[in-house]
C-alpha positions as a printed Julia matrix, in Angstrom:
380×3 Matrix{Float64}:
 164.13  105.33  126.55
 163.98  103.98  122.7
 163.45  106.28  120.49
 163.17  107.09  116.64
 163.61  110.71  115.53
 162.68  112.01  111.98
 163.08  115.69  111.07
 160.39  117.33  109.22
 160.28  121.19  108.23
 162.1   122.12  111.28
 159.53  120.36  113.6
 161.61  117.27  115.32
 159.22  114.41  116.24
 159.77  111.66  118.71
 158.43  108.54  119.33
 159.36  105.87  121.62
 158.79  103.48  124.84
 159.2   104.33  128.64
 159.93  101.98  131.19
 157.41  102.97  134.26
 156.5   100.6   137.24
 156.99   97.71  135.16
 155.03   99.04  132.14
 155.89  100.28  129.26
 154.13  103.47  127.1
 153.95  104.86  123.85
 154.87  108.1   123.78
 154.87  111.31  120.67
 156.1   114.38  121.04
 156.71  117.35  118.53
 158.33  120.36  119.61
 155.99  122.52  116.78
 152.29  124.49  118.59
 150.22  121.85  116.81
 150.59  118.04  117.77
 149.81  116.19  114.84
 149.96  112.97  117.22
 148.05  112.13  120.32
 149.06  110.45  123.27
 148.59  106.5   123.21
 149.61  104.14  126.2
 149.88  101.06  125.02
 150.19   98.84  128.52
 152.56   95.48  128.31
 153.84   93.17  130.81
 157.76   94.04  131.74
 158.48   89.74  131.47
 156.08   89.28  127.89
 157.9    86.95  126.24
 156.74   88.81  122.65
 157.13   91.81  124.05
 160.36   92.81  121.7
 158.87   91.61  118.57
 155.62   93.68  119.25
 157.98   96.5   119.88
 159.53   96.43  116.55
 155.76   96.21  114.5
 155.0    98.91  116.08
 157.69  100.89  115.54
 157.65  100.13  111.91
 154.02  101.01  112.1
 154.5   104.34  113.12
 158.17  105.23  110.73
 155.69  104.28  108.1
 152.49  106.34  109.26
 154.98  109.12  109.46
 156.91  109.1   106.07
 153.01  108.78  104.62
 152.21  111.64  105.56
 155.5   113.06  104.32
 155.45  111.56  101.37
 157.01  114.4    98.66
 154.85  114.84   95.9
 157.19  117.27   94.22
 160.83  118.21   93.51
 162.35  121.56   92.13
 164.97  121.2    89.54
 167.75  123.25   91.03
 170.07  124.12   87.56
 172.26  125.97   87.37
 172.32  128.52   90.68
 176.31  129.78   90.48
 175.24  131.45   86.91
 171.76  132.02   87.62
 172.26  135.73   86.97
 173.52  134.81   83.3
 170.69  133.28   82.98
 169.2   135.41   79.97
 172.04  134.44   77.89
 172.25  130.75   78.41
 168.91  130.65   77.64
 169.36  131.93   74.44
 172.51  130.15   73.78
 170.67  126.75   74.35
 167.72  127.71   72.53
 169.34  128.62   69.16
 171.29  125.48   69.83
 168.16  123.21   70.24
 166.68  124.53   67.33
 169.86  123.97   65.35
 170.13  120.28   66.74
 165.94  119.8    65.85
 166.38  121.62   62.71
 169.35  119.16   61.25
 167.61  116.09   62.44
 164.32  117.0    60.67
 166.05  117.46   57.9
 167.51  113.96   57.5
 164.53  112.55   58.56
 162.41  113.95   55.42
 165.41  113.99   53.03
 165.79  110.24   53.7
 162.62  109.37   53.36
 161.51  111.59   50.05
 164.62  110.83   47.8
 164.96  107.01   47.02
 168.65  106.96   46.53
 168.78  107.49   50.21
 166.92  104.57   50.88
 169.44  102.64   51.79
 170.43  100.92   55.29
 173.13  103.28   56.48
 170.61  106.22   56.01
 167.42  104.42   57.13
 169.7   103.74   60.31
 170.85  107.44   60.47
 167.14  108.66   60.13
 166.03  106.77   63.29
 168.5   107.63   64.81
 167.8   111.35   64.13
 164.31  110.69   65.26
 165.72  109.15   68.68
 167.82  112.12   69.29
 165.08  114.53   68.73
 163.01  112.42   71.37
 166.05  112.68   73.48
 167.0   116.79   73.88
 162.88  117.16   73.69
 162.48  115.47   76.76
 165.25  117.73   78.48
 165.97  120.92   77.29
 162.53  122.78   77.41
 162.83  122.27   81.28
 166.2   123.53   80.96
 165.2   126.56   78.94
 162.65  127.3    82.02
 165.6   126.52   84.36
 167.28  129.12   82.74
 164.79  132.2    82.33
 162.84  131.47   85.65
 165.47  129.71   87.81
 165.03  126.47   89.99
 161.44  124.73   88.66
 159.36  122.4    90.4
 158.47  119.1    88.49
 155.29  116.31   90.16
 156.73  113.03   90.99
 155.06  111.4    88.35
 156.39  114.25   85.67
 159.61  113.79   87.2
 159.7   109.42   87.15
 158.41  110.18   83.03
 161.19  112.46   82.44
 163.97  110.39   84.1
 162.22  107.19   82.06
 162.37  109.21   78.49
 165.61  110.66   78.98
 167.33  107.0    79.58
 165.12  105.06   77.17
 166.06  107.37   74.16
 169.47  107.41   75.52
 169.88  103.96   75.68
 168.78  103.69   71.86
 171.02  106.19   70.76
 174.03  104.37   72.03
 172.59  100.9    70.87
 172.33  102.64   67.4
 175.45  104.18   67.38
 177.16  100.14   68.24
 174.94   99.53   64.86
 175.73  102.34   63.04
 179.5   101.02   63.83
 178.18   97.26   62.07
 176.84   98.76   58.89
 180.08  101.39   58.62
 181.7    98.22   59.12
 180.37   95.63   56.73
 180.58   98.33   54.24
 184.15   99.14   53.79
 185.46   95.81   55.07
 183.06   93.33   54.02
 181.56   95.23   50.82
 181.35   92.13   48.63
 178.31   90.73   51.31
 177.09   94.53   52.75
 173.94   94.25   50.82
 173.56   90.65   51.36
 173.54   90.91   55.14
 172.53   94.82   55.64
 168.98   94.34   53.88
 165.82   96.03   55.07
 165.04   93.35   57.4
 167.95   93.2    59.0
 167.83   97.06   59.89
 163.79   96.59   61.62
 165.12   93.67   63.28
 168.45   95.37   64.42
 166.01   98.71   65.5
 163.38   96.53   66.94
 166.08   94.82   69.1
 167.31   98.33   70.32
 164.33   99.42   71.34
 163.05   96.4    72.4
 166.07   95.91   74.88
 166.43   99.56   76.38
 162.64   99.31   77.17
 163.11   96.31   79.46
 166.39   97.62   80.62
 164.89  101.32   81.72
 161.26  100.28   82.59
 162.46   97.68   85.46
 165.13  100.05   86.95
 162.51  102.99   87.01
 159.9   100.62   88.54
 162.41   99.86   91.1
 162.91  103.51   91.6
 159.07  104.28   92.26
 158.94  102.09   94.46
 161.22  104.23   97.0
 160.11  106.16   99.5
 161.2   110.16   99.26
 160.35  112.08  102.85
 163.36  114.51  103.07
 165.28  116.93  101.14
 163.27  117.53   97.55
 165.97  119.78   96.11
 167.6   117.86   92.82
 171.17  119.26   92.63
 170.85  118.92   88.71
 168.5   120.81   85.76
 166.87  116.94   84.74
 165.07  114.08   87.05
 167.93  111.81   86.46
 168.09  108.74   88.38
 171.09  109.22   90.28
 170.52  112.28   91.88
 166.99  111.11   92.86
 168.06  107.7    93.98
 170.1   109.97   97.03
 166.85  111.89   97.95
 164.9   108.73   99.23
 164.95  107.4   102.63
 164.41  104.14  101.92
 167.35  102.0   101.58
 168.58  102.53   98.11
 171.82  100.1    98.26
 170.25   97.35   95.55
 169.18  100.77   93.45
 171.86  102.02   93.85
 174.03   98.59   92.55
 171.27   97.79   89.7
 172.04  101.29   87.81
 175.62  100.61   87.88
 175.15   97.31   86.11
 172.86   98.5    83.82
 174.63  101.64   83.26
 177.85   99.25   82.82
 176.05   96.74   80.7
 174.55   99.46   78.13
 177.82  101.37   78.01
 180.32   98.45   77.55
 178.09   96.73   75.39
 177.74   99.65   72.88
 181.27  101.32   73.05
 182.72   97.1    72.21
 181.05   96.73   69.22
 182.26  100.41   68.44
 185.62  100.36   68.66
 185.96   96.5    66.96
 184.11   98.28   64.33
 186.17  101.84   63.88
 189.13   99.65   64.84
 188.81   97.56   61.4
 187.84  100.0    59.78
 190.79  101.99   60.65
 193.15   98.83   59.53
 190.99   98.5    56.17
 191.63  102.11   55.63
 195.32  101.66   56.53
 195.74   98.93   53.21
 194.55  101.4    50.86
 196.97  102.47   47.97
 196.17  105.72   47.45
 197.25  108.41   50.01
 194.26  110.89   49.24
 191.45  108.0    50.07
 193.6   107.38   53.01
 192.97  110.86   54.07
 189.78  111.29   53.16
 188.79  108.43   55.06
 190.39  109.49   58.04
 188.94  112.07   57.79
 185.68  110.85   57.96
 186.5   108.72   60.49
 188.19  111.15   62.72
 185.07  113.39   63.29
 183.02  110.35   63.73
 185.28  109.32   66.42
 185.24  112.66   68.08
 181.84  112.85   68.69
 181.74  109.44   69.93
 184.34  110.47   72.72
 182.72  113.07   73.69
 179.39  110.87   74.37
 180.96  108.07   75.72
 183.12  109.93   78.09
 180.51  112.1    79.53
 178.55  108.86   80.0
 181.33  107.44   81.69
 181.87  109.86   84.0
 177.71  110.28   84.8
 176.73  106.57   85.42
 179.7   104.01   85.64
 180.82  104.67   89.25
 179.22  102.76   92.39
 178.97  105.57   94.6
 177.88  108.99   92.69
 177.03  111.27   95.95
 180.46  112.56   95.93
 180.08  113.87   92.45
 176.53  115.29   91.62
 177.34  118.53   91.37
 179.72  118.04   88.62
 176.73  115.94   87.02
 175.34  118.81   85.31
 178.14  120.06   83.45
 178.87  116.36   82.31
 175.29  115.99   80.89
 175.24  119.08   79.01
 177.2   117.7    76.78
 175.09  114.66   75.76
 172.16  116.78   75.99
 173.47  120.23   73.84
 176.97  119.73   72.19
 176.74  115.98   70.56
 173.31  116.4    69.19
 174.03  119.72   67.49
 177.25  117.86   66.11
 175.85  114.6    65.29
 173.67  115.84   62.36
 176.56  117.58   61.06
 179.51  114.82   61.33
 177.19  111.95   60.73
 175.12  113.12   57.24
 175.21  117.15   56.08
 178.37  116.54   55.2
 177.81  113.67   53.05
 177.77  114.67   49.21
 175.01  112.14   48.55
 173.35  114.34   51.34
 174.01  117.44   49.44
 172.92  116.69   46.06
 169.87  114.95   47.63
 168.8   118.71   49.32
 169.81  120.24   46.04
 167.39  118.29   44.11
 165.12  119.09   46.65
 165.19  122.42   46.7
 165.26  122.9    43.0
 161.57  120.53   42.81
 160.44  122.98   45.38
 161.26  126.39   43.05
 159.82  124.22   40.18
 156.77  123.92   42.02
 156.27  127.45   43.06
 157.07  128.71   39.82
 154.22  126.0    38.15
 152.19  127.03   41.05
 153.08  131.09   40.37
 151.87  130.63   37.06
């Protein structure tokens, strides 16, 4: 006897031809009270010529018919389940840490845009790129926060595909930024004579629109490709997000091409973003290197050391998430790895990249003292 097995909620079902008196029959079985097939004989000649290729149709008929009606329309989010019972405190850990992060970024987004000296393409840059990272945590660490005060949470398929979509689109632009972000630090200490030449305000839309432009068609066509799988088994997600590589293992489709076509785009978005970056730092560090005075050496390294810190610690963790063929053997380890894209760097990044800027400060200074003005005017 052929057969085909499939195992669904403990109920094993078989399908599958017997050879009687010259004839051949469809058979299903389940071994569960309630047979969700009935018999069908299907009667063929033993010498049919297309009796093999009817065969095959018909099993791929019925493997279909089944994983149909098994089709998962759900997954739960499994976290964190070794520290569950810490739970309470994590939560509130990442929750003063989200606000922090949101906080920081608002901040440079509205001091940027009210005071006119910081108008200028470095902090026009840094203020979309605040705006991206808020888009980024948002579309994680609410689910998270649940993860962490309920335990494991369910998530729709849909919810799920427009999570995992989010959370690498506004990734993607972050690290594109960051490669531009590099330019402009670039062209500003080592080419300073042309900076405002080349870095004018249409340069920066075109460099943004280009960022966003080319993470859309990079994310859209591998999450397309990732819809298009078929998920019938397990619909546990060993992580606390719907990322792509832990879902790509649930299906029971083939997922080899998948499987290939997020490597190279994982490849192509990290390579391409951490080049520019360190041709950029790296001239910047030989500029800095050629300058007379030993305290603007140091405050330069400075400034470039936290910088590159924070950049380590994204790249690294991205690394270690998405550029390997084969990620089954390390899922679990996933989750701690994208905690730190998704909690420590974007709590740092508005510190190291602008509230520590003096222009910054006297910018929030001036600020705050129109907003006592006001009140005081108002009071009166």
């Amino acid at each position: 006897m052929k057969a085909l097995e499939e195992t669904f909620g403990g109920d094993v079902y078989v399908y599958g031809l017997n050879y009687e008196d010259g004839f051949m029959s469809w058979e299903y079985r389940c071994n569960s009270t309630t047979p969700k097939f009935s018999s069908v004989t299907k009667i063929l000649p033993e010498n049919n010529v297309e009796r093999s290729n009817r065969i095959d149709d018909r099993e791929m008929e019925l493997t279909m018919e089944v994983r149909n009606e098994t089709t998962i329309q759900e997954f739960i989010l499994e976290g964190f389940p070794a520290v569950q019972y810490l739970g309470n405190i994590f939560f509130l850990v990442h929750l003063l840490a989200y606000l922090a992060s949101i906080t920081g970024n608002v901040v440079i987004i509205i001091i940027t845009w009210v005071d006119y000296r910081l108008q200028t393409p470095m902090y026009i840059l840094l203020s979309i790129f605040s705006f991206s990272e808020c888009c980024f945590i948002t579309t994680v660490i609410p689910k998270l926060l649940s993860i962490f005060l309920s335990g494991r949470q369910t998530i729709s398929f849909t919810a799920c595909l427009i999570q995992a979509f989010s959370f690498l689109f506004f990734g993607s632009i972050i690290l594109f930024l960051m490669a531009v972000m590099s330019l402009d630090r670039y062209l500003a200490i080592c080419k300073p004579l042309h900076y405002l030449t080349i870095m004018n305000p249409k340069t920066c839309f075109l460099l943004v629109t280009a960022c966003c432009a080319l993470a859309f068609t990079l994310i859209t066509g591998l999450v397309v490709k990732v819809f298009q799988l078929s998920f019938c088994g397990p619909h546990v997600i060993p992580h606390f997000l719907c990322d792509l590589g832990p879902l790509i293992h649930l299906s029971c489709s083939d997922t080899r091409s998948v499987d290939m076509l997020a490597f190279v785009l994982a490849l192509f978005i990290l390579l391409t973003s951490l080049i520019i970056t360190i041709i950029a730092y790296g001239n910047i560090v030989l500029t800095i290197l050629q300058l007379p005075s030993a305290k603007e050496k140091k405050k330069a390294f400075s400034t470039c050391s936290s910088h590159l810190i924070v950049l380590s610690l994204m790249y690294s963790s991205c690394v270690f998430i998405y550029v390997k063929p084969k990620q089954r053997s390390r899922l679990d380890s996933n989750r701690e790895a994208a905690l730190v894209n998704t909690v420590v760097t974007p709590l740092l990044n508005p510190v190291i990249y602008t509230l520590r800027n003096k222009q910054v400060h006297q910018a929030l200074r001036d600020a705050l003292s129109r907003m006592r003005l006001q009140k005081q005017n108002f009071g009166r």
